[in-house]
Coordinates of C-alpha atoms in Angstrom, one line a residue:
M23 CA 66.7 47.6 -75.7
A24 CA 68.3 46.6 -79.0
S25 CA 71.9 45.3 -78.8
D26 CA 73.0 48.1 -81.1
D27 CA 71.6 50.7 -78.8
I28 CA 73.2 49.1 -75.8
A29 CA 76.6 49.1 -77.6
Q30 CA 76.1 52.8 -78.5
L31 CA 75.3 53.7 -74.9
A32 CA 78.2 51.7 -73.6
D33 CA 80.5 53.6 -76.0
A34 CA 79.1 56.9 -74.9
L35 CA 79.4 56.1 -71.2
S36 CA 83.0 55.2 -71.8
K37 CA 83.6 58.8 -72.5
T38 CA 82.1 59.9 -69.2
H39 CA 84.3 62.3 -67.3
V40 CA 84.9 61.4 -63.7
G41 CA 86.9 63.4 -61.2
D42 CA 86.9 66.2 -58.7
G43 CA 83.6 65.1 -57.3
E44 CA 82.0 65.5 -60.8
L45 CA 80.3 63.0 -62.9
S46 CA 79.8 64.3 -66.5
Y47 CA 77.7 63.0 -69.3
K48 CA 77.9 66.4 -71.0
G49 CA 77.2 66.5 -74.8
L50 CA 77.0 62.7 -75.3
G51 CA 73.7 63.0 -77.2
L52 CA 72.2 60.1 -75.2
K53 CA 68.5 59.3 -75.8
L54 CA 67.4 58.1 -72.4
D55 CA 63.7 57.1 -72.7
N56 CA 63.2 54.6 -69.9
A57 CA 64.8 52.9 -66.9
E58 CA 66.5 50.3 -69.0
S59 CA 68.3 53.0 -71.0
V60 CA 69.9 54.5 -68.0
E61 CA 70.9 51.3 -66.1
E62 CA 74.6 51.9 -66.6
L63 CA 74.4 55.6 -65.9
V64 CA 72.4 54.9 -62.7
C65 CA 75.0 52.4 -61.6
E66 CA 77.8 54.9 -62.1
I67 CA 75.9 57.5 -60.0
E68 CA 75.2 55.0 -57.2
Q69 CA 78.8 53.9 -57.1
Y70 CA 80.2 57.4 -57.1
H71 CA 80.8 58.2 -53.4
G72 CA 81.2 61.9 -52.6
L73 CA 79.3 63.0 -55.8
R74 CA 79.2 66.9 -55.7
A75 CA 78.4 67.7 -59.4
L76 CA 76.3 66.0 -62.0
R77 CA 76.4 67.0 -65.7
L78 CA 73.5 65.8 -67.8
E79 CA 73.4 68.6 -70.4
G80 CA 73.3 67.8 -74.1
N81 CA 71.3 64.6 -73.7
T82 CA 67.5 63.9 -73.8
V83 CA 65.8 62.4 -70.8
G84 CA 62.3 61.0 -70.7
V85 CA 60.0 60.7 -67.7
D86 CA 60.9 57.1 -66.8
A87 CA 64.6 57.7 -67.2
A88 CA 64.4 60.7 -65.0
R89 CA 62.6 58.6 -62.3
A90 CA 65.4 56.1 -62.4
I91 CA 68.1 58.7 -62.2
A92 CA 66.2 60.3 -59.4
K93 CA 66.2 57.1 -57.4
A94 CA 69.9 57.0 -57.6
L95 CA 70.2 60.6 -56.4
E96 CA 68.2 60.0 -53.2
S97 CA 71.4 58.9 -51.4
K98 CA 73.6 61.7 -52.7
D99 CA 73.5 64.2 -49.9
Q100 CA 76.8 65.9 -50.9
L101 CA 75.5 66.9 -54.4
Q102 CA 75.9 70.6 -54.8
R103 CA 76.0 71.4 -58.5
C104 CA 73.4 70.2 -61.1
Y105 CA 74.2 71.1 -64.7
W106 CA 71.0 70.0 -66.4
S107 CA 70.7 72.4 -69.4
D108 CA 69.4 71.2 -72.8
M109 CA 68.4 67.7 -71.6
F110 CA 64.8 67.5 -72.8
T111 CA 65.3 67.9 -76.6
G112 CA 62.5 66.2 -78.5
R113 CA 60.4 65.6 -75.4
L114 CA 56.8 66.6 -75.1
R115 CA 56.4 69.8 -73.0
S116 CA 54.0 68.0 -70.8
E117 CA 56.6 65.4 -69.9
I118 CA 59.2 67.9 -68.6
P119 CA 57.5 69.1 -65.4
T120 CA 57.0 65.5 -64.3
A121 CA 60.7 64.7 -64.9
L122 CA 61.8 67.8 -63.1
R123 CA 59.6 67.0 -60.1
S124 CA 61.1 63.5 -59.8
L125 CA 64.7 64.9 -59.9
G126 CA 63.8 67.7 -57.5
S127 CA 62.1 65.3 -55.0
A128 CA 65.2 63.1 -55.0
L129 CA 67.5 66.1 -54.2
M130 CA 65.2 67.1 -51.3
S131 CA 65.0 63.5 -50.0
A132 CA 68.8 63.2 -50.1
G133 CA 69.1 66.4 -48.1
A134 CA 71.4 67.9 -50.8
R135 CA 72.4 71.5 -50.4
L136 CA 72.7 73.0 -53.9
T137 CA 75.0 75.8 -54.8
E138 CA 74.4 75.8 -58.6
L139 CA 71.4 74.8 -60.6
D140 CA 71.5 75.2 -64.4
L141 CA 68.3 74.3 -66.4
S142 CA 69.0 76.6 -69.4
D143 CA 67.8 75.7 -72.9
N144 CA 65.0 73.6 -71.7
A145 CA 61.8 74.9 -73.3
F146 CA 59.6 74.0 -70.4
G147 CA 57.5 77.1 -70.1
P148 CA 55.5 78.1 -67.0
D149 CA 54.7 74.5 -66.3
G150 CA 58.3 73.6 -66.1
V151 CA 58.8 76.3 -63.5
K152 CA 56.1 74.6 -61.5
G153 CA 58.2 71.4 -61.8
I154 CA 61.0 73.0 -59.9
E155 CA 58.9 75.2 -57.6
Q156 CA 59.0 72.9 -54.6
L157 CA 62.7 72.3 -55.0
L158 CA 63.4 76.1 -55.1
K159 CA 61.4 76.6 -51.9
S160 CA 63.1 73.7 -50.1
P161 CA 66.1 73.7 -47.8
S162 CA 68.0 72.1 -50.7
C163 CA 68.1 75.6 -52.3
H164 CA 68.7 77.6 -49.2
T165 CA 72.4 77.5 -50.1
L166 CA 71.9 78.3 -53.8
R167 CA 74.4 80.7 -55.2
E168 CA 73.9 80.4 -59.0
L169 CA 70.6 79.9 -60.8
R170 CA 70.6 79.6 -64.6
L171 CA 67.3 79.5 -66.5
N172 CA 68.3 80.9 -69.8
N173 CA 66.0 80.3 -72.8
C174 CA 63.4 78.3 -71.0
G175 CA 60.3 80.1 -72.4
M176 CA 59.0 80.8 -68.9
G177 CA 56.8 83.7 -69.9
I178 CA 55.1 86.1 -67.5
G179 CA 53.4 83.2 -65.6
G180 CA 56.7 81.4 -65.1
G181 CA 58.5 84.5 -64.0
K182 CA 55.8 85.1 -61.3
I183 CA 56.0 81.5 -60.1
L184 CA 59.8 81.7 -60.0
A185 CA 59.8 85.0 -58.1
E186 CA 57.4 83.7 -55.5
A187 CA 59.5 80.6 -55.0
L188 CA 62.7 82.6 -54.5
I189 CA 60.9 84.9 -52.0
E190 CA 59.7 81.9 -50.1
C191 CA 63.1 80.3 -50.2
H192 CA 64.6 83.5 -48.7
R193 CA 61.9 83.7 -46.1
Q194 CA 62.4 80.1 -44.9
S195 CA 66.2 80.3 -45.0
L196 CA 66.1 83.5 -43.0
A197 CA 64.0 81.8 -40.4
H198 CA 66.6 79.1 -40.1
G199 CA 69.3 81.8 -39.6
A200 CA 71.1 81.4 -42.9
P201 CA 69.3 83.6 -45.5
L202 CA 69.5 82.7 -49.2
K203 CA 72.5 84.5 -50.8
L204 CA 72.0 84.1 -54.5
R205 CA 74.8 85.6 -56.4
V206 CA 74.2 84.8 -60.1
F207 CA 70.8 84.9 -61.8
I208 CA 70.5 84.2 -65.5
A209 CA 67.2 84.2 -67.3
G210 CA 67.6 85.6 -70.8
R211 CA 65.2 84.9 -73.7
N212 CA 62.2 84.0 -71.5
R213 CA 59.5 86.5 -72.7
L214 CA 59.2 87.7 -69.1
E215 CA 57.9 91.1 -70.2
N216 CA 57.0 93.8 -67.7
E217 CA 55.0 91.7 -65.3
G218 CA 57.5 88.9 -65.1
A219 CA 60.4 91.3 -64.7
S220 CA 58.5 93.3 -62.0
A221 CA 57.7 90.1 -60.1
L222 CA 61.4 89.1 -60.2
A223 CA 62.4 92.6 -59.1
K224 CA 60.5 92.1 -55.9
A225 CA 62.5 88.9 -55.3
F226 CA 65.8 90.6 -56.1
Q227 CA 65.1 93.3 -53.7
V228 CA 64.3 90.8 -50.9
I229 CA 67.4 88.7 -51.7
G230 CA 69.9 91.6 -51.8
S231 CA 73.0 89.5 -52.5
L232 CA 73.1 89.5 -56.3
E233 CA 76.5 89.9 -58.1
E234 CA 75.4 89.1 -61.7
V235 CA 72.1 89.6 -63.4
H236 CA 71.6 88.5 -67.0
M237 CA 68.1 89.1 -68.4
P238 CA 68.6 89.9 -72.1
Q239 CA 65.8 89.6 -74.8
N240 CA 62.8 89.5 -72.5
G241 CA 60.5 92.0 -74.1
I242 CA 60.8 94.3 -71.1
N243 CA 60.1 98.0 -71.5
Y244 CA 60.5 101.0 -69.3
A245 CA 58.0 99.9 -66.6
G246 CA 59.8 96.6 -66.0
V247 CA 63.2 98.3 -66.3
M248 CA 62.2 100.8 -63.6
A249 CA 61.2 98.0 -61.3
L250 CA 64.5 96.2 -61.9
A251 CA 66.4 99.4 -61.4
S252 CA 64.8 99.9 -58.0
A253 CA 65.7 96.3 -57.0
M254 CA 69.3 96.7 -58.1
R255 CA 69.9 99.4 -55.6
H256 CA 69.3 96.8 -52.9
N257 CA 72.1 94.6 -54.2
P258 CA 75.2 96.5 -53.4
E259 CA 77.6 93.8 -54.5
L260 CA 76.3 93.8 -58.1
R261 CA 79.2 93.4 -60.5
L262 CA 77.5 92.6 -63.8
L263 CA 74.2 93.8 -65.3
N264 CA 73.1 92.5 -68.7
L265 CA 69.7 93.7 -69.9
N266 CA 70.7 93.6 -73.6
D267 CA 67.8 93.8 -76.2
N268 CA 65.1 95.1 -74.0
T269 CA 63.4 98.6 -74.4
F270 CA 64.5 101.2 -71.9
T271 CA 63.7 104.5 -73.6
K272 CA 64.2 107.6 -71.5
R273 CA 62.3 106.7 -68.4
G274 CA 63.9 103.3 -68.1
T275 CA 67.4 104.7 -68.6
L276 CA 67.0 107.5 -66.1
A277 CA 65.7 105.0 -63.5
M278 CA 68.7 102.7 -64.2
A279 CA 71.1 105.6 -64.1
Q280 CA 69.7 106.6 -60.7
A281 CA 70.2 103.1 -59.4
L282 CA 73.8 102.9 -60.7
R283 CA 74.8 106.0 -58.8
H284 CA 74.5 103.9 -55.6
L285 CA 76.4 100.8 -56.8
R286 CA 80.1 100.9 -56.3
N287 CA 81.1 97.4 -57.4
V288 CA 79.7 97.3 -61.0
Q289 CA 82.3 96.2 -63.5
V290 CA 80.2 95.3 -66.6
I291 CA 77.1 97.1 -67.9
N292 CA 75.4 95.7 -71.1
F293 CA 72.5 98.0 -72.2
G294 CA 73.1 97.2 -75.9
D295 CA 70.1 97.3 -78.2
C296 CA 68.0 98.8 -75.4
L297 CA 66.9 102.1 -77.1
V298 CA 68.8 104.2 -74.5
R299 CA 69.0 107.1 -76.9
S300 CA 70.8 110.4 -76.5
E301 CA 69.1 111.7 -73.3
G302 CA 69.6 108.3 -71.7
A303 CA 73.3 108.2 -72.8
I304 CA 73.8 111.7 -71.2
A305 CA 72.3 110.5 -67.9
L306 CA 74.6 107.4 -67.9
A307 CA 77.6 109.7 -68.7
A308 CA 76.7 111.7 -65.6
V309 CA 76.8 108.5 -63.5
L310 CA 80.2 107.7 -65.0
R311 CA 81.4 111.1 -63.9
E312 CA 80.4 110.6 -60.3
G313 CA 80.3 106.9 -59.7
L314 CA 81.0 103.4 -61.0
P315 CA 84.6 103.6 -59.8
I316 CA 85.7 100.1 -61.1
L317 CA 83.7 99.9 -64.3
K318 CA 85.5 97.8 -67.0
E319 CA 82.9 97.4 -69.8
L320 CA 80.1 99.6 -71.1
N321 CA 77.9 98.5 -73.9
L322 CA 75.5 101.1 -75.3
S323 CA 75.4 99.7 -78.8
F324 CA 72.4 100.0 -81.1
G325 CA 70.6 102.5 -78.9
E326 CA 69.8 105.4 -81.4
I327 CA 72.5 107.5 -79.8
T328 CA 73.6 110.5 -81.8
E329 CA 77.2 111.8 -82.3
A330 CA 77.2 114.5 -79.7
A331 CA 75.7 112.2 -77.0
A332 CA 78.3 109.5 -77.8
L333 CA 81.0 112.1 -77.4
V334 CA 79.7 113.0 -74.0
V335 CA 79.9 109.4 -73.0
A336 CA 83.4 109.2 -74.4
Q337 CA 84.5 112.2 -72.3
A338 CA 83.0 110.7 -69.2
V339 CA 85.1 107.5 -69.4
T340 CA 88.3 109.5 -69.4
D341 CA 89.0 109.1 -65.7
K342 CA 87.9 105.5 -65.4
P343 CA 91.2 103.7 -64.6
H344 CA 89.8 100.2 -65.0
M345 CA 87.8 100.8 -68.2
E346 CA 88.7 98.3 -70.9
K347 CA 85.9 98.5 -73.5
V348 CA 83.2 101.0 -74.6
D349 CA 80.8 99.7 -77.3
L350 CA 78.9 102.4 -79.2
N351 CA 78.5 100.5 -82.4
G352 CA 75.2 100.5 -84.3
N353 CA 74.2 104.0 -83.2
C354 CA 73.4 107.1 -85.3
L355 CA 76.7 108.8 -85.5
G356 CA 77.2 109.1 -89.2
E357 CA 80.5 108.7 -91.0
E358 CA 81.9 112.0 -89.7
G359 CA 80.6 111.3 -86.2
C360 CA 82.3 107.9 -86.1
E361 CA 85.6 109.6 -87.1
A362 CA 85.0 112.3 -84.4
L363 CA 84.4 109.7 -81.8
R364 CA 87.5 107.7 -82.8
E365 CA 89.6 110.9 -82.7
A366 CA 88.2 111.9 -79.3
M367 CA 89.1 108.6 -77.8
E368 CA 92.6 108.7 -79.4
N369 CA 93.2 112.2 -78.1
M370 CA 92.4 110.9 -74.6
D371 CA 94.8 108.0 -75.2
K372 CA 91.8 105.6 -75.0
G373 CA 91.6 104.6 -78.7
D374 CA 92.1 100.9 -78.0
M375 CA 89.1 100.9 -75.6
L376 CA 86.6 101.8 -78.3
A377 CA 84.8 98.8 -80.0
S378 CA 84.3 98.7 -83.7
L379 CA 81.8 101.2 -85.2
S380 CA 81.3 99.1 -88.4
D381 CA 77.5 98.8 -88.0
D382 CA 76.7 102.5 -87.4
E383 CA 73.2 103.4 -88.6
G384 CA 74.2 106.8 -90.0
E385 CA 73.0 110.2 -88.9
P386 CA 69.2 110.4 -88.2
D387 CA 67.2 112.1 -90.9
D388 CA 64.9 113.9 -88.5
E389 CA 67.0 115.0 -85.6
G390 CA 64.4 117.6 -84.6
E391 CA 61.3 115.4 -85.0
E392 CA 59.6 113.5 -82.2
D393 CA 59.0 109.8 -82.4
E394 CA 55.3 109.2 -82.9
D395 CA 55.4 105.4 -82.4
D396 CA 57.5 105.2 -79.2
H397 CA 54.4 105.5 -77.0
E398 CA 51.6 104.2 -79.2
N399 CA 50.4 102.0 -76.4
D400 CA 50.9 104.7 -73.7
D401 CA 48.4 107.5 -74.3
D402 CA 49.3 109.2 -71.1
Y403 CA 53.0 109.4 -71.8
D404 CA 54.5 112.8 -71.3
D405 CA 58.2 113.5 -71.2
D406 CA 57.6 115.5 -68.0
D407 CA 56.9 112.2 -66.3
A408 CA 60.4 111.0 -66.9
S409 CA 61.8 113.9 -64.8
D410 CA 60.8 112.2 -61.6
D411 CA 63.6 109.8 -62.1
C412 CA 66.1 112.7 -61.9
N413 CA 65.1 113.3 -58.3
E414 CA 67.4 110.9 -56.5
D415 CA 68.3 113.0 -53.4
N416 CA 65.1 112.3 -51.4
E417 CA 64.1 109.0 -52.8
E418 CA 64.8 107.0 -49.6
A419 CA 62.4 109.0 -47.4
G420 CA 58.7 108.3 -47.3
E421 CA 56.4 105.8 -48.8
I422 CA 56.5 105.0 -52.5
V423 CA 53.2 105.4 -54.3
K424 CA 52.1 104.8 -57.9
E425 CA 50.3 107.5 -59.9
N426 CA 49.6 106.9 -63.6
G427 CA 52.3 104.3 -63.5
I428 CA 55.0 106.6 -62.2
T429 CA 56.7 106.2 -58.9
R430 CA 56.2 109.2 -56.6
K431 CA 56.4 110.2 -52.9
D432 CA 53.3 110.8 -51.0
D433 CA 54.9 112.6 -48.1
S434 CA 56.9 115.3 -49.9
P435 CA 56.5 118.6 -48.1
A436 CA 54.3 121.0 -50.0
K437 CA 56.3 123.7 -51.7
P438 CA 55.7 127.2 -50.3
Q439 CA 53.4 129.2 -52.5
S440 CA 55.2 131.8 -54.6
P441 CA 54.5 135.5 -53.9
P442 CA 51.8 136.9 -56.3
E443 CA 54.4 139.1 -58.0
I444 CA 56.5 136.1 -59.0
T445 CA 53.5 134.2 -60.1
S446 CA 52.4 137.1 -62.2
F447 CA 55.9 137.4 -63.7
L448 CA 56.1 133.7 -64.6
S449 CA 52.6 133.7 -66.2
C450 CA 53.5 136.6 -68.4
P451 CA 57.2 137.6 -68.2
S452 CA 58.3 141.1 -69.1
A453 CA 61.4 143.2 -68.5
E454 CA 59.2 145.7 -66.6
K455 CA 57.9 143.0 -64.2
L456 CA 61.4 141.7 -63.7
L457 CA 62.7 145.1 -62.7
Q458 CA 59.7 145.6 -60.4
L459 CA 60.6 142.5 -58.5
G460 CA 63.7 144.2 -57.2
E461 CA 65.4 142.0 -54.6
M462 CA 62.7 139.4 -55.0
R463 CA 64.3 138.5 -58.4
T464 CA 66.6 136.0 -56.7
D465 CA 63.6 134.3 -55.2
L466 CA 62.8 133.0 -58.6
Q467 CA 65.3 130.3 -57.9
Q468 CA 62.8 128.9 -55.4
T469 CA 60.4 128.2 -58.3
V470 CA 62.8 125.8 -59.9
D471 CA 64.3 122.5 -58.9
A472 CA 66.6 120.1 -60.7
S473 CA 64.2 117.3 -60.0
D474 CA 61.8 118.9 -62.5
P475 CA 64.1 119.8 -65.4
H476 CA 61.3 120.7 -67.8
K477 CA 59.9 123.4 -65.6
A478 CA 63.4 124.6 -64.8
A479 CA 64.4 124.9 -68.5
D480 CA 61.1 126.7 -69.2
V481 CA 61.7 129.3 -66.4
L482 CA 65.3 129.8 -67.4
L483 CA 64.5 130.4 -71.0
K484 CA 61.6 132.8 -70.1
I485 CA 64.0 134.9 -68.0
A486 CA 66.7 134.8 -70.6
S487 CA 64.3 135.9 -73.4
L488 CA 64.0 139.3 -71.6
Y489 CA 67.7 140.1 -72.3
S490 CA 68.4 143.5 -73.7
E491 CA 71.4 145.8 -73.9
E492 CA 69.7 148.4 -71.7
P493 CA 72.1 148.3 -68.7
E494 CA 69.5 147.9 -65.9
T495 CA 67.6 145.2 -67.7
K496 CA 70.7 143.4 -68.7
S497 CA 72.0 143.4 -65.1
A498 CA 68.7 142.2 -63.7
V499 CA 68.5 139.3 -66.2
F500 CA 72.1 138.2 -65.6
E501 CA 71.5 138.4 -61.8
T502 CA 68.4 136.3 -62.0
I503 CA 70.0 133.8 -64.4
D504 CA 73.0 133.4 -62.1
A505 CA 70.7 132.7 -59.1
V506 CA 68.6 130.1 -61.0
L507 CA 71.5 128.3 -62.7
K508 CA 73.7 128.3 -59.5
K509 CA 70.9 126.3 -57.8
L510 CA 70.2 124.0 -60.7
L511 CA 73.9 123.0 -61.2
S512 CA 74.7 122.6 -57.5
G513 CA 73.3 119.1 -57.2
S514 CA 74.5 115.7 -58.4
A515 CA 76.0 115.2 -61.9
L516 CA 72.9 113.2 -62.8
Q517 CA 70.5 115.9 -61.9
S518 CA 72.5 118.7 -63.6
Y519 CA 73.1 116.5 -66.7
C520 CA 69.3 115.7 -66.8
F521 CA 68.6 119.5 -66.6
L522 CA 71.1 120.4 -69.3
S523 CA 69.9 117.7 -71.7
T524 CA 66.3 118.8 -71.1
L525 CA 67.4 122.4 -71.8
L526 CA 68.9 121.3 -75.1
V527 CA 65.7 119.4 -76.0
T528 CA 63.6 122.5 -75.2
M529 CA 65.9 124.6 -77.3
G530 CA 65.4 122.2 -80.2
I531 CA 69.1 121.2 -80.3
L532 CA 68.7 117.7 -79.0
K533 CA 66.0 115.2 -80.1
G534 CA 63.7 114.3 -77.2
E535 CA 61.0 111.7 -76.5
G536 CA 57.3 112.2 -76.0
K537 CA 55.4 115.5 -76.0
V538 CA 58.3 117.9 -75.8
K539 CA 57.5 121.7 -75.5
K540 CA 60.1 123.6 -77.6
V541 CA 60.8 127.3 -77.8
S542 CA 61.8 129.5 -80.6
L543 CA 65.2 130.7 -79.7
V544 CA 66.1 134.4 -79.6
P545 CA 69.7 135.7 -79.4
G546 CA 69.3 136.9 -75.8
Q547 CA 68.9 133.4 -74.5
L548 CA 72.2 132.3 -76.0
L549 CA 73.9 135.5 -74.7
C550 CA 72.7 134.7 -71.2
L551 CA 74.2 131.2 -71.5
E552 CA 77.4 132.8 -72.7
H553 CA 77.5 134.9 -69.6
A554 CA 76.6 131.9 -67.3
V555 CA 79.3 129.5 -68.6
Q556 CA 82.0 132.1 -67.6
Q557 CA 80.9 132.0 -64.0
E558 CA 82.6 129.9 -61.3
Y559 CA 79.3 128.1 -60.5
F560 CA 79.3 126.6 -64.1
P561 CA 81.6 123.5 -64.0
Q562 CA 83.9 122.9 -66.9
H563 CA 82.5 119.4 -67.6
H564 CA 79.0 121.0 -67.9
A565 CA 80.5 123.5 -70.4
S566 CA 82.0 120.6 -72.3
L567 CA 78.6 118.9 -72.5
L568 CA 77.0 122.0 -73.9
Y569 CA 79.9 122.7 -76.3
T570 CA 79.6 119.1 -77.7
F571 CA 76.1 120.0 -78.9
M572 CA 76.4 123.7 -79.6
S573 CA 79.3 123.0 -82.0
K574 CA 77.1 120.8 -84.2
K575 CA 75.0 122.3 -87.0
S576 CA 71.4 122.8 -85.9
E577 CA 68.4 124.4 -87.5
A578 CA 67.3 125.7 -84.1
L579 CA 70.4 127.9 -84.0
E580 CA 70.1 129.4 -87.5
S581 CA 68.1 132.4 -86.4
C582 CA 70.7 133.2 -83.8
S583 CA 73.9 132.5 -85.8
S584 CA 76.0 135.3 -84.3
A585 CA 75.0 134.7 -80.7
S586 CA 75.4 130.9 -81.3
E587 CA 79.0 131.4 -82.6
N588 CA 79.9 133.6 -79.6
L589 CA 78.5 131.0 -77.2
S590 CA 80.4 128.2 -78.9
S591 CA 83.6 130.2 -78.8
T592 CA 83.2 130.9 -75.1
L593 CA 82.4 127.3 -74.4
E594 CA 85.4 126.1 -76.3
K595 CA 87.7 128.4 -74.3
K596 CA 86.3 127.0 -71.1
C597 CA 86.8 123.4 -72.4
H598 CA 90.4 124.1 -73.4
G599 CA 91.0 125.4 -69.9
Q600 CA 89.7 122.1 -68.5
R601 CA 92.0 120.1 -70.7
L602 CA 95.0 122.3 -69.9
S603 CA 94.3 121.8 -66.2
H604 CA 94.7 118.1 -66.7

């Protein structure tokens, strides 16, 4: 080693931080190629008794240097925290697994019991994960609490290897009577995609102790998000969930909303840049209404959320005493929408909670159009499939099966067959048939269920389309509408919000995803809704949701302008009553 290099190393080592059981070479920019280059560093490690933390980040370590450091670590049985991020800059990718195996073997030989392992910003790919596989399975990681693997290029293969290693670690630690209790998992920017995310979801479900999960920018779409959502439900202590810059769409967001209903300790949710969209935002607003009691931060930025849906979210955070920040920047509110959102937050005395809206994308040009490219690789996509994720009440019972990529139950009791009179009415509705049903009219509620909001919306609008001023028909329609809506709105907020958003999509008032069946509105349908919102079974916050959309200009309502105005006026009165009651 040249004398200049030795002098440079000596100068760098003189800046080493020593104390509190920690030896730090952080950010010294050392180029450690061989055993000779780490002689002084090795000496310091060997002479440090009671070493509990070793920081090597911000240097570059070659294979021979790693072996020499490893030799020094073989006697460090008290080592608990390894901060080894960004320590292979400029190294061949093929070198990194060998270096990692050497370091891992030393920790295992020493009998170290790690609590933190940080290997972030090391572009080691799937082979690098193989380099730490044995370490992760070993007793040295049975005590692991924090695992940081951000920006490592693991890919799908690396994600699968990591997942299996964590599952094995849990299995072995459980057999020893002290199961792995991993609390923090960080693996952003790793190209995990659906397969890698789904594999890790299995590990998360087994572990069940996670408090923080950070997996931004991983190319995960709804299938992987659904798997992660299912796993999160098995981690009741979860406090922070960061899935920024993945692609949820409706199905992923509904699955995640369903999971969040059951998590009482979540404080931070980051679903920014996740294509949550308006229907997803409404579902998350429902969860805010009935759960997430200590939530502090909600990030739904850059999600193609429109003004009305953003306002529904804003209304839902009103009663969150711990809420500190709501980020709805970069959505599709438009200038007037941004102002309306600011005003709404100010009126609720929550103005300082709202993040900047400086990057708003403006109002969408085609609010009523479907997205043709959202499911270009998913020919079987139908928006009806997403309705399964609204059915949260019976999800714990029975075996989960997959059908066309959708999670379903295989032991659900068969629904009783409808009487032929009701079947005939639904296939070809008419006022005459409705009147002929007599007392059987209320049985129409048995044909709908909030877990299938598309069918429910279709049935409701069919019945409402029969409205007329003829007293007997009017009474029969109202009676039937009341029975159906009373059932649909009696479940959880998530189910009822899913139904109402689906109803708005079917009516052409809200933009939906996938193959959405829309109806041409007639005044009678709006008059039926006007009647319904005045009834006791129709909660005021449901009326507020409808009013938020009905008060916006919509082409779908132009043919029913008078009925639309009457409905909006009635909704507004009910909303005012809600605000006055507070």
